[in-house]
Short mmCIF file of C-alpha atoms in Angstrom, two decimals:
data_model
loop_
_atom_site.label_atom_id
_atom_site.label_comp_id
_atom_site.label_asym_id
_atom_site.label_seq_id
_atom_site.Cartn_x
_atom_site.Cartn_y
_atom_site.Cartn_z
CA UNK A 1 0.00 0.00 0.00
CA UNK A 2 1.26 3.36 -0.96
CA UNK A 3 2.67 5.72 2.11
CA UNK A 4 1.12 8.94 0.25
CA UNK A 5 -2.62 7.93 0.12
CA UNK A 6 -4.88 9.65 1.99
CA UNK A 7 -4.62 12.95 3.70
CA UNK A 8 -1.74 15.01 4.88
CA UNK A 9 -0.60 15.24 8.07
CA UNK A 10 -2.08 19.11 8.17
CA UNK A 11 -5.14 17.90 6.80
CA UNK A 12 -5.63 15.13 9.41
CA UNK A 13 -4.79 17.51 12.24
CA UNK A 14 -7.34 20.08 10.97
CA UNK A 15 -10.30 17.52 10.24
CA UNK A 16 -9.96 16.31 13.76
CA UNK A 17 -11.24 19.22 15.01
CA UNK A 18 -14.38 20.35 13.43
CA UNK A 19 -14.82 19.01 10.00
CA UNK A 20 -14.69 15.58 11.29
CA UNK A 21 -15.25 16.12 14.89
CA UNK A 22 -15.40 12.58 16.36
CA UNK A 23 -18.64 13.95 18.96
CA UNK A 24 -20.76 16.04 16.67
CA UNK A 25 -20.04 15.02 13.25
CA UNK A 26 -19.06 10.92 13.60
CA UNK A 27 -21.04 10.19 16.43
CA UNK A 28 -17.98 8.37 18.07
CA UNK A 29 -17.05 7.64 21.65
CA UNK A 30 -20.45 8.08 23.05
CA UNK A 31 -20.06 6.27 26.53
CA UNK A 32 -17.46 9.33 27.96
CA UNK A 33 -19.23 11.83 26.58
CA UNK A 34 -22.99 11.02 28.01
CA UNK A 35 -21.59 9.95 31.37
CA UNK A 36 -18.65 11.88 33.00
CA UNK A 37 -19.53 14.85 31.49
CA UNK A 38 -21.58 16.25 34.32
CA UNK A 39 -18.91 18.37 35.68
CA UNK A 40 -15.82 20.01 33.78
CA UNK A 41 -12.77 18.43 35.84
CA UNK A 42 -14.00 14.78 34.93
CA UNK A 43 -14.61 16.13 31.46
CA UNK A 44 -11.01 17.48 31.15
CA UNK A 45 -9.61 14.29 33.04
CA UNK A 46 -11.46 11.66 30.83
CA UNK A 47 -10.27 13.90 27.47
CA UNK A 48 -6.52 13.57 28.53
CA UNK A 49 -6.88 9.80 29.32
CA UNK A 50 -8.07 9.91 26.08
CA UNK A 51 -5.77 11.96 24.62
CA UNK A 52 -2.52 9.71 25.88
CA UNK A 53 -4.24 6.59 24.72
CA UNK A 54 -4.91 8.14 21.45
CA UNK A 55 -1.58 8.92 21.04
CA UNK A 56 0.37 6.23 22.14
CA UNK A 57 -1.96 3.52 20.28
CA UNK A 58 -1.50 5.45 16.92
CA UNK A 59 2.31 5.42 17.67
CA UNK A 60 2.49 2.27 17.91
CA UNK A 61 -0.30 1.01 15.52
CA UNK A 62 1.50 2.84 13.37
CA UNK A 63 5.09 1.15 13.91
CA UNK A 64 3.95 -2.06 13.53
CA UNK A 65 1.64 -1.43 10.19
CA UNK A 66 3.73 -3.73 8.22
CA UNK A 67 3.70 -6.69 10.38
CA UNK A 68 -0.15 -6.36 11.05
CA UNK A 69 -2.32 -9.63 9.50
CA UNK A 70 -5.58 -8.71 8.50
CA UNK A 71 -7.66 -11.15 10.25
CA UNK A 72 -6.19 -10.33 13.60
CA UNK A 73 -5.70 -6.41 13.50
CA UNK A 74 -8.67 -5.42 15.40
CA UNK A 75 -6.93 -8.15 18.22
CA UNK A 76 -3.86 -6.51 18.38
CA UNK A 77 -5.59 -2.67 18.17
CA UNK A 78 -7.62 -3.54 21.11
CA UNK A 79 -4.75 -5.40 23.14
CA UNK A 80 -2.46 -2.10 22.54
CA UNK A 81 -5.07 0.09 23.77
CA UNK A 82 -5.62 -2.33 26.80
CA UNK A 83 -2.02 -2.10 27.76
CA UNK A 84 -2.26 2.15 27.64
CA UNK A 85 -5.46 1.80 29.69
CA UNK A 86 -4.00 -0.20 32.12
CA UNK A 87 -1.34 2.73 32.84
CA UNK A 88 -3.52 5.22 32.83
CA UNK A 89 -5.82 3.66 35.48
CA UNK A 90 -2.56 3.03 37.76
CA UNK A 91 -1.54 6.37 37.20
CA UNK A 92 -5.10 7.88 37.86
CA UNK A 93 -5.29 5.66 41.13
CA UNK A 94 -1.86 6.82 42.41
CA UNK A 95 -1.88 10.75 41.51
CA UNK A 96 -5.74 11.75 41.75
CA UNK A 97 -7.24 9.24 43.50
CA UNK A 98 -10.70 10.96 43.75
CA UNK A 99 -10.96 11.60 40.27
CA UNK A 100 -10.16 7.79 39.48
CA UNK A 101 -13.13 6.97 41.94
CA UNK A 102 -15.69 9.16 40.28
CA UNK A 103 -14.55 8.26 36.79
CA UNK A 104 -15.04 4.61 38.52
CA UNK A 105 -15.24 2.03 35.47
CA UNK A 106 -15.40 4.68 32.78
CA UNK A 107 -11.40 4.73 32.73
CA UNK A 108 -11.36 0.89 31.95
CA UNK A 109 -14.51 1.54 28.99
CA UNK A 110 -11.62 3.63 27.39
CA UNK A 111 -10.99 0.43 25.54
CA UNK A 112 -13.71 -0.01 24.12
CA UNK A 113 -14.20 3.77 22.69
CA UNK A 114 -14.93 3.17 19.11
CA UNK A 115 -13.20 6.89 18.48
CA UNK A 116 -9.63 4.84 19.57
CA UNK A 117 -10.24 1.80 17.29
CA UNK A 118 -11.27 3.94 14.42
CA UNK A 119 -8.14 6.02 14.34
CA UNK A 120 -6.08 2.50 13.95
CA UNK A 121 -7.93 1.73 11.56
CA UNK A 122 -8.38 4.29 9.26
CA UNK A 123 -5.15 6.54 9.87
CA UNK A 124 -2.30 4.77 11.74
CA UNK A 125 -2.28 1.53 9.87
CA UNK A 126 -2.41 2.98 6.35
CA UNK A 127 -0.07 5.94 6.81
CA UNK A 128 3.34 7.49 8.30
CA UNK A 129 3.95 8.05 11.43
CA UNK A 130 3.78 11.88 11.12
CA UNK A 131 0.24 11.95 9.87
CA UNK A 132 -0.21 9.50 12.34
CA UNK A 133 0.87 11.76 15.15
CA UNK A 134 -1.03 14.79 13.67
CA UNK A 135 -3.96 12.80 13.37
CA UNK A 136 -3.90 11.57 17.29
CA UNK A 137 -3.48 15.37 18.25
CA UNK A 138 -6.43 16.48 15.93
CA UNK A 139 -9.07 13.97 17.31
CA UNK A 140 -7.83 14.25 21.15
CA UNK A 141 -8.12 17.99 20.62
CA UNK A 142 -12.14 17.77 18.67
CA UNK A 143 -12.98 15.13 21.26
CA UNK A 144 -11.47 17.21 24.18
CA UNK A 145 -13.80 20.42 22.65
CA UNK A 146 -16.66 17.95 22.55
CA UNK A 147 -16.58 16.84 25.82
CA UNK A 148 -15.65 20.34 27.36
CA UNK A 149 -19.37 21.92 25.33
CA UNK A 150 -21.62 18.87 26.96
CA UNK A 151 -19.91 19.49 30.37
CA UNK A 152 -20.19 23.42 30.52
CA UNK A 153 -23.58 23.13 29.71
CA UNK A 154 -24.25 20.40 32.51
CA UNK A 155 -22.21 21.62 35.10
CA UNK A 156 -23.39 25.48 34.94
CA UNK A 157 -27.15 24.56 34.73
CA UNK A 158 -26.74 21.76 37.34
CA UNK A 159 -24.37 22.57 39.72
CA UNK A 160 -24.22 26.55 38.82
CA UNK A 161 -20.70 26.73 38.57
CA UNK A 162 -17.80 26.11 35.92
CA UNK A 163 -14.24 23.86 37.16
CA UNK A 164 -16.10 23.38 40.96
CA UNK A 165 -15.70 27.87 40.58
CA UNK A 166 -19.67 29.36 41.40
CA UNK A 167 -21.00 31.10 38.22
CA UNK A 168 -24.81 31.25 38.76
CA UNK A 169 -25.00 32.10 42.81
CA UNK A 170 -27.76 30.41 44.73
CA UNK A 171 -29.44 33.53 45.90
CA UNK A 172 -31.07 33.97 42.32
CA UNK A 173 -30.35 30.45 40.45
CA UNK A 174 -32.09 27.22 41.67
CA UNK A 175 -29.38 23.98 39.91
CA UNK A 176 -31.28 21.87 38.15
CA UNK A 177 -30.57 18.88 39.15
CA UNK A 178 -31.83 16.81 35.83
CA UNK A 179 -29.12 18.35 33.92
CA UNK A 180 -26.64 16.06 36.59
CA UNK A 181 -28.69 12.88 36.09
CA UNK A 182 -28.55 10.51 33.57
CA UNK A 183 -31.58 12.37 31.57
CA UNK A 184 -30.05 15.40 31.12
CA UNK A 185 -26.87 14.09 29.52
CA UNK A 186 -29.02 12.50 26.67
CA UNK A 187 -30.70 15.62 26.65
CA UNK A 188 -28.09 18.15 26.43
CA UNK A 189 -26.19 15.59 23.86
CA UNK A 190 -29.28 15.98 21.55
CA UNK A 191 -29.98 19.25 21.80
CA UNK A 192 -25.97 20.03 21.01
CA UNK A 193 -26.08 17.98 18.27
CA UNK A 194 -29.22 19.96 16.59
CA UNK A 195 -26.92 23.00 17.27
CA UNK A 196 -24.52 21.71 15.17
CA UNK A 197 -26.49 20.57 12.84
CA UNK A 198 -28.42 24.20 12.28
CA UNK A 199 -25.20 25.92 12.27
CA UNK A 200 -23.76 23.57 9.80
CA UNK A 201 -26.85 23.94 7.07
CA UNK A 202 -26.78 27.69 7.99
CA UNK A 203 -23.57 27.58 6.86
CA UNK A 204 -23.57 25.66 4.10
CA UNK A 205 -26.67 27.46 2.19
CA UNK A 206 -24.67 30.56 2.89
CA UNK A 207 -21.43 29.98 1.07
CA UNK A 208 -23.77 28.72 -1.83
CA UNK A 209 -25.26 31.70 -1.68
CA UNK A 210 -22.33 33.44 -2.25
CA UNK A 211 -20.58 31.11 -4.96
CA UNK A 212 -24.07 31.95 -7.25
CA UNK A 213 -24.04 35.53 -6.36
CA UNK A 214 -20.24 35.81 -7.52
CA UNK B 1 -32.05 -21.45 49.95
CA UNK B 2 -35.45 -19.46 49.61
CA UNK B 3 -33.80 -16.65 50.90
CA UNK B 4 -30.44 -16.75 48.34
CA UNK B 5 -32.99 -17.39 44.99
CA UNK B 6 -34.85 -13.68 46.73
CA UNK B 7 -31.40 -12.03 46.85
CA UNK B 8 -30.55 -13.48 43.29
CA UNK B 9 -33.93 -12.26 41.76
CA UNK B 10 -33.43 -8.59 43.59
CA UNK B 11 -29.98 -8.55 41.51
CA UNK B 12 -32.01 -9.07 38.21
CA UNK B 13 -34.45 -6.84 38.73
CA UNK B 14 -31.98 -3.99 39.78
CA UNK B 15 -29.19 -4.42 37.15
CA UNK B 16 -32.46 -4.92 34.71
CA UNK B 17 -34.63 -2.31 35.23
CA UNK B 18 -33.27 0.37 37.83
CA UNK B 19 -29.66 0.41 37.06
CA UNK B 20 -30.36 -0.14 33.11
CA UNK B 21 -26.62 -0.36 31.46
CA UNK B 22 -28.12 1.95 28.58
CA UNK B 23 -29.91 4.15 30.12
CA UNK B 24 -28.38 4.77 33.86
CA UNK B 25 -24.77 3.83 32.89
CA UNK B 26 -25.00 4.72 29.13
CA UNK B 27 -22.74 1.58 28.24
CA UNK B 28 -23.85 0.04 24.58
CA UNK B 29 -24.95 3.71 23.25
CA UNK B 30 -23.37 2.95 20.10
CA UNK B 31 -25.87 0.28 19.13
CA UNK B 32 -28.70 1.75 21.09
CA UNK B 33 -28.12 4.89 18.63
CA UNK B 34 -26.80 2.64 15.52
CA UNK B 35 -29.54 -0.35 15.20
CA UNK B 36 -32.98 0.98 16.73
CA UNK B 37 -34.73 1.70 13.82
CA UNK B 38 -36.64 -1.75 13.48
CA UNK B 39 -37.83 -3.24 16.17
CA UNK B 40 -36.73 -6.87 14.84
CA UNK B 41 -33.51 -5.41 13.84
CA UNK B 42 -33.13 -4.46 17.78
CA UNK B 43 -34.83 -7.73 18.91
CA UNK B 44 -31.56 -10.02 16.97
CA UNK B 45 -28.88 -7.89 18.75
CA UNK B 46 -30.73 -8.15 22.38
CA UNK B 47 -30.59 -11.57 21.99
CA UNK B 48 -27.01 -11.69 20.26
CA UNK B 49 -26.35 -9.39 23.26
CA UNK B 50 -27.64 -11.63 25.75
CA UNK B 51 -25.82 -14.61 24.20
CA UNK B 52 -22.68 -13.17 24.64
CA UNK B 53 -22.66 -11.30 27.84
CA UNK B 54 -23.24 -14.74 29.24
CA UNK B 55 -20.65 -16.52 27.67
CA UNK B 56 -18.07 -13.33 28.42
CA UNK B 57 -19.59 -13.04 31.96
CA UNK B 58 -19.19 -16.57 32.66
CA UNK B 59 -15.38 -16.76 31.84
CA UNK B 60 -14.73 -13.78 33.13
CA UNK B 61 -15.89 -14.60 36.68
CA UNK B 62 -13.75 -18.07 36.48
CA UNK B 63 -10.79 -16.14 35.13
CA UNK B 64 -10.97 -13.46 38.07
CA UNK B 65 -11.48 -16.10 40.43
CA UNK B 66 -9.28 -18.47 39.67
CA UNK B 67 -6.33 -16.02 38.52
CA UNK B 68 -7.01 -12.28 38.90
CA UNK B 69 -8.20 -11.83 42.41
CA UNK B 70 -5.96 -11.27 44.94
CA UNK B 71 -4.44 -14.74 46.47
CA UNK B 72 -6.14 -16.37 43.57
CA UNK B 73 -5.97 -20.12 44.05
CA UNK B 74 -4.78 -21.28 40.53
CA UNK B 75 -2.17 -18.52 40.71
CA UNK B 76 -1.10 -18.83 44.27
CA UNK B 77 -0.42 -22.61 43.33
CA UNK B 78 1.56 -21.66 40.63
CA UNK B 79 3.44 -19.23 42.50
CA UNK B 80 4.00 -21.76 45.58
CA UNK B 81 4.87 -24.99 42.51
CA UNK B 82 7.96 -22.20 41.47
CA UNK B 83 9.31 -21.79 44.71
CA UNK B 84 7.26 -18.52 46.11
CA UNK B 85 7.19 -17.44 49.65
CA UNK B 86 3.28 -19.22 50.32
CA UNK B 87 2.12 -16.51 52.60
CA UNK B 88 2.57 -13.91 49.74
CA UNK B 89 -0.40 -12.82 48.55
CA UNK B 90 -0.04 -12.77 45.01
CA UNK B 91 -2.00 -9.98 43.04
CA UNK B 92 -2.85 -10.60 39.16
CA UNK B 93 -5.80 -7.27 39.07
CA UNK B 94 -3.91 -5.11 37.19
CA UNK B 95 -4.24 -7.78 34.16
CA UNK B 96 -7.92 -7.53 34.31
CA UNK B 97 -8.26 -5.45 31.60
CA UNK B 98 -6.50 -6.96 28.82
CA UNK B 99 -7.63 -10.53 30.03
CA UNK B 100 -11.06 -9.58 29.56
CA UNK B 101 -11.09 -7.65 26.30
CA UNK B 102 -9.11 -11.02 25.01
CA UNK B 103 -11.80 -13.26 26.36
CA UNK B 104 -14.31 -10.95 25.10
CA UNK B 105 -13.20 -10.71 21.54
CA UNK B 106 -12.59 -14.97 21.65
CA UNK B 107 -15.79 -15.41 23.33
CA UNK B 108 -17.61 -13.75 20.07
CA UNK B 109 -15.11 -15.04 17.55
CA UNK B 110 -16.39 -18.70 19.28
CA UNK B 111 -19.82 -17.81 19.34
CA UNK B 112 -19.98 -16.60 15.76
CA UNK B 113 -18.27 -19.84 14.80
CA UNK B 114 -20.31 -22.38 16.47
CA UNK B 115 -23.20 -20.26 15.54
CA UNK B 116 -22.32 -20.32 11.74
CA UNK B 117 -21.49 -24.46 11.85
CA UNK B 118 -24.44 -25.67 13.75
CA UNK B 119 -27.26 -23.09 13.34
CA UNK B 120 -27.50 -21.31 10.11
CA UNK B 121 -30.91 -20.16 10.76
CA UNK B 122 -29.98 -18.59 13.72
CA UNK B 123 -26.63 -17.21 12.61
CA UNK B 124 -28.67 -15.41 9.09
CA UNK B 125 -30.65 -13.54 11.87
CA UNK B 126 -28.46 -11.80 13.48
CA UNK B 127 -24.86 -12.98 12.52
CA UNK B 128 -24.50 -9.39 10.99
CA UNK B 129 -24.72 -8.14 14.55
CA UNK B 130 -22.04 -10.46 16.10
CA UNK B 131 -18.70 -8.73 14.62
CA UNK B 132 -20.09 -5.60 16.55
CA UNK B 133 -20.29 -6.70 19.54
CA UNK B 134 -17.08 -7.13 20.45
CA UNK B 135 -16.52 -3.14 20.67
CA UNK B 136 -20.08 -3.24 22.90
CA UNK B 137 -19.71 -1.38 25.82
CA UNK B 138 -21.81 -2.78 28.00
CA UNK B 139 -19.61 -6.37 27.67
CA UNK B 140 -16.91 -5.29 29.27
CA UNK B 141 -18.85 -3.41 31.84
CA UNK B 142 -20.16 -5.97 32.77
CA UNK B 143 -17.34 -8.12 33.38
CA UNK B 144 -15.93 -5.58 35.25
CA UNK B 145 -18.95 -5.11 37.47
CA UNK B 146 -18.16 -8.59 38.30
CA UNK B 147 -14.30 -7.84 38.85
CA UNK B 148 -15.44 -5.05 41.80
CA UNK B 149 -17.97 -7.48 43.35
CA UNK B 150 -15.09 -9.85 43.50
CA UNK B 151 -12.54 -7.82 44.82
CA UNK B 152 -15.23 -6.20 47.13
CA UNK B 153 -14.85 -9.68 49.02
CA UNK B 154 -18.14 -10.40 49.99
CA UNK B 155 -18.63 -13.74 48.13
CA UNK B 156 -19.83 -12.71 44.60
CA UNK B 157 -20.42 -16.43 43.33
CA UNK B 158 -21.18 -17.78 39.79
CA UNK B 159 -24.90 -17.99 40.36
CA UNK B 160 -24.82 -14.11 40.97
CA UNK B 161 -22.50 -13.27 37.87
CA UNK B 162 -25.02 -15.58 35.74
CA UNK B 163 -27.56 -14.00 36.85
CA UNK B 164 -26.45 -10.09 36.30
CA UNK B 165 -25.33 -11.45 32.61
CA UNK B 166 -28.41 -12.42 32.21
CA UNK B 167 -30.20 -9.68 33.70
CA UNK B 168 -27.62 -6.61 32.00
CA UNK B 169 -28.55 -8.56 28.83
CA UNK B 170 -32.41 -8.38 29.22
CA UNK B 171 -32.25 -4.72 30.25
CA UNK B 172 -30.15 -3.71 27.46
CA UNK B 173 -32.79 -5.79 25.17
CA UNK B 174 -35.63 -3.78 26.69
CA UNK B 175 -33.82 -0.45 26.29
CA UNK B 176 -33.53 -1.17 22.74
CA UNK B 177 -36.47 -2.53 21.45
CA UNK B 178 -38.82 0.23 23.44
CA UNK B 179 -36.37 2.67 21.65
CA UNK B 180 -36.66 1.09 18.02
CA UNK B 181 -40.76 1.11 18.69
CA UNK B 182 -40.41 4.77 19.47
CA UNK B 183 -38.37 5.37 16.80
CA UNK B 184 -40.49 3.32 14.26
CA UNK B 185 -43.56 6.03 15.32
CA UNK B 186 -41.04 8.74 15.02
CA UNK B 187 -40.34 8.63 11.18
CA UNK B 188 -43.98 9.61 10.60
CA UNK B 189 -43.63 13.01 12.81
CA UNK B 190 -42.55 16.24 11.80
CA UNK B 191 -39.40 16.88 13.55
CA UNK B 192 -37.05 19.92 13.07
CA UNK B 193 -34.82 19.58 10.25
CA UNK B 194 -31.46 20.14 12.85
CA UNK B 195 -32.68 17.52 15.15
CA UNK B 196 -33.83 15.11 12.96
CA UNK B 197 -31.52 11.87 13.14
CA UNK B 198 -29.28 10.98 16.08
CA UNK B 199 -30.51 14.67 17.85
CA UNK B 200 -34.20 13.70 18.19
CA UNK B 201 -33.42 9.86 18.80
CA UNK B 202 -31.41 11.27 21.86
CA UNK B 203 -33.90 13.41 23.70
CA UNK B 204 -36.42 10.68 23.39
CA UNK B 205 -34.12 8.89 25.28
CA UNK B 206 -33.85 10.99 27.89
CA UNK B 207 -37.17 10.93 28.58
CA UNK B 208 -36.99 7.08 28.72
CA UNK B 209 -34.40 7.63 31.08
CA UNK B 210 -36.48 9.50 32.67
CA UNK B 211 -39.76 7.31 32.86
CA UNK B 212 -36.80 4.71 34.22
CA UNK B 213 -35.99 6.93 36.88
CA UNK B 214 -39.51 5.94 38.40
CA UNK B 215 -38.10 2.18 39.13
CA UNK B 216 -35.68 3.27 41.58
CA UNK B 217 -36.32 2.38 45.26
CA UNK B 218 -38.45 -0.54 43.85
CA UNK B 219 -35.74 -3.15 44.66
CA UNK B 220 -35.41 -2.00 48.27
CA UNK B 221 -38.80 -2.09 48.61
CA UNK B 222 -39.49 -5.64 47.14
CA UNK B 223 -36.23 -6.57 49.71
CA UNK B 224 -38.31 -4.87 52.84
CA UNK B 225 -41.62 -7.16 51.53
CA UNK B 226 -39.69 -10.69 50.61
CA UNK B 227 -37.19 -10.53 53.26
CA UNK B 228 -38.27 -8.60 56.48
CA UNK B 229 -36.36 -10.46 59.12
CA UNK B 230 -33.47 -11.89 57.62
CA UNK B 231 -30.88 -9.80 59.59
CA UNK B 232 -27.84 -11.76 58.01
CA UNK B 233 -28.74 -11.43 54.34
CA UNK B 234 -29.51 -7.84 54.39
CA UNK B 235 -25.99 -7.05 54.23
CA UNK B 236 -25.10 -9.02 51.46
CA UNK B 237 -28.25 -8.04 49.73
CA UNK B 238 -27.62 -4.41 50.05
CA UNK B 239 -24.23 -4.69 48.41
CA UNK B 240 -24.81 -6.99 45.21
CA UNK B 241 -28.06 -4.78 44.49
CA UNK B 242 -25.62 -1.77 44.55
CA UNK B 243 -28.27 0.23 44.64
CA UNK B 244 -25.96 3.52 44.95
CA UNK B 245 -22.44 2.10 43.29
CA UNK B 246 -20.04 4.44 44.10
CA UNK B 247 -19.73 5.76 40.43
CA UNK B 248 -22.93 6.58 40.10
CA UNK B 249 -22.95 9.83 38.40
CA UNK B 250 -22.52 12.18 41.27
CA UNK B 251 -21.38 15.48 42.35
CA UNK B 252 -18.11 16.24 42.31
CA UNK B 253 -16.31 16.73 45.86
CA UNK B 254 -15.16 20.26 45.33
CA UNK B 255 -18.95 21.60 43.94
CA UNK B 256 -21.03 21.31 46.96
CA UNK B 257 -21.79 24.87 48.72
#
């Protein structure tokens, strides 16, 4: 397979973030972003779990591309991840200890994130490690973005503040504590992605707009 | 006995209906989103789910308990047949992950296999679902449900690991063919052209989630009628019903006033 198909490593890193955002636009990773996004410090802590997996699992997908068999690629994708996981949750346990026992079994579901899985497949085991590398950095950064929208929302109208800091004081703002429950996640998810979805047509019908007026 | 098969049906009917994996824990959104748009469609991968939570469930709980757990017996034989110090307790946990995604991904390979050699009919229904499953969610959460009941070390035994594969399976099923039903009656509204797709499927289930808010306290309650004197079971009760697990979606430590 030829090392130049595909996009560029600029192109990948760019895409990552909004044209291809793996929340809004691919629908990826849904597990994280329904259920720790209730407040923006497990947000932020589940994005650069993420993030390290991401990275590390393209790395090496991406080493290895030559040796990979067909039949048992999706094996040896998962069993990489696995291994990152496993560091992460030892690291999490020893360094924020708190954090790893609200994020609970949510660290472990990492795995299992389709967003990781995709990335092997579609980027690191086709191209160089560069693009590769860009490509980790684009998604972690879109997914990171994702996750950070779904949890201001939650955390402001729920708890009334933003990072554990009061926004909306007491005296005047009542929480509403749906938006912390499991309803208000699938709520505020939907509701986001309609957002993007009007901005996205808005957009769209205006640069035709502008192509037949010129 | 009586008393154990109570306990064991309390389990079910908590990990099936009040702590739903789809809509409590949101484990398994992917398919939940992906294949509810027919309810038969939905019905093949509850039951493919089902199948192979089991299976998964049921090797996972003899893996952990033979190997994983702390002073495992298997291991702590091996350890003491190479010339280890017997009163070490030897830990294996922090292989739990990768030893269950590999039995997970072997478990469906093997079910997909024997599936395809000995029932055709079965496997043409929902063989197409099968592949999928492996990067379900709710699988792995479930075998590492069973990995903290272990390691909480109140006697989690393979009745009670059957019986919340079993249970996660059917709730998962009942999240997902309610949702393909609603979603079937849903093509013929007029939704908003933004929402229309994955935004509209996802409010409707929040309000599920919501409507399956109204089961909660309904497995302490059933405990309170079936067992009202059992002082010794209570305990044990309480904890495999988890009807507040620690990771429930809660308030972070630094946001209360």
């Amino acid at each position: 397979m030829s090392q130049n198909d595909g996009p560029t490593a600029g192109e990948r890193f760019i895409n990552g973030i909004l044209p291809e955002n793996p929340i809004y636009i691919q629908l990826l990773g849904m597990c994280p972003t329904l259920a720790v996004t209730n407040n923006m410090q497990a947000a932020m802590t589940m994005a650069g779990a993420t993030a390290f997996v991401l990275f590390m699992a393209n790395t090496i997908v991406c080493l290895i591309r030559n040796l990979l068999k067909p039949h048992l690629r999706i094996l040896v994708f998962t069993l990489t991840i696995a291994t990152f996981v496993t560091f992460v949750d030892r690291f999490l346990a020893a360094f924020m200890y708190p954090m790893s026992q609200q994020l609970g079994p949510y660290i472990p579901l990492i795995i299992v994130n389709c967003l990781i899985i995709s990335r092997c497949e579609i980027c690191a085991s086709k191209q160089r490690l560069g693009t590769a590398v860009a490509d980790a950095a684009g998604m972690s950064l879109g997914f990171a973005l994702g996750l950070a929208s779904i949890a201001t929302v939650r955390e402001i109208l729920g708890f009334g503040s933003w990072f554990g800091i009061t926004v909306l004081h007491e005296s005047f703002w009542t929480p509403w504590t749906v938006m912390i429950l499991p309803p208000g996640a699938f709520f505020t998810l939907g509701l986001l992605l309609g957002l993007a979805q009007w901005l996205k047509t808005r957009r769209a019908a205006r640069t035709s707009a502008q192509g037949g007026a010129a | 006995m009586t008393e154990h098969l109570i306990t064991l049906f309390i389990l079910g009917i908590g990990t099936a209906l009040i702590n739903n994996y789809v809509l409590y824990y949101f484990v398994g959104i992917c398919p939940f989103l992906g294949v509810s748009r027919r309810v038969d469609m939905a019905l093949g991968m509850g039951f493919a789910v089902i199948f192979v939570i089991t299976i998964a469930c049921l090797l996972s709980w003899t893996f952990t308990w033979a190997l994983l757990q702390p002073g495992a017996p298997v291991t702590q034989w091996i350890w003491g047949a190479f010339g280890g110090d017997p009163t070490t307790q030897v830990d294996l946990s922090i292989l739990s992950y990768i030893i269950y995604i590999f039995v997970i991904a072997s478990s469906v390979q093997l079910v997909e296999m024997y599936v395809r050699r000995f029932f055709p009919p079965l496997y043409k229904s929902f063989g197409v679902f099968l592949p999928l499953i492996t990067t379900n969610c709710a699988i792995l959460f479930a075998c590492l449900e069973i990995l903290r009941q272990i390691s909480g070390g109140d006697g989690f035994g393979l009745d009670q690991a059957l019986v919340l594969a079993l249970s996660a399976g059917a709730g998962f099923t009942i999240a997902i063919v309610i949702m393909a039903g609603l979603r079937e009656e849903l093509d013929m509204c007029d939704v908003p052209a933004p929402l229309r797709g994955p935004g509209i499927a996802l409010i409707v289930a929040g309000i599920l989630a919501l409507a399956f808010m109204g089961f909660i306290g309904i497995d302490t309650t059933l405990e309170n009628l079936l067992l009202p004197d059992a002082e010794e079971t209570e305990l044990s009760a309480d904890d495999s019903t988890s009807v507040s697990p620690p990771y429930a979606p809660q308030p972070a430590p630094g946001d209360q006033p």
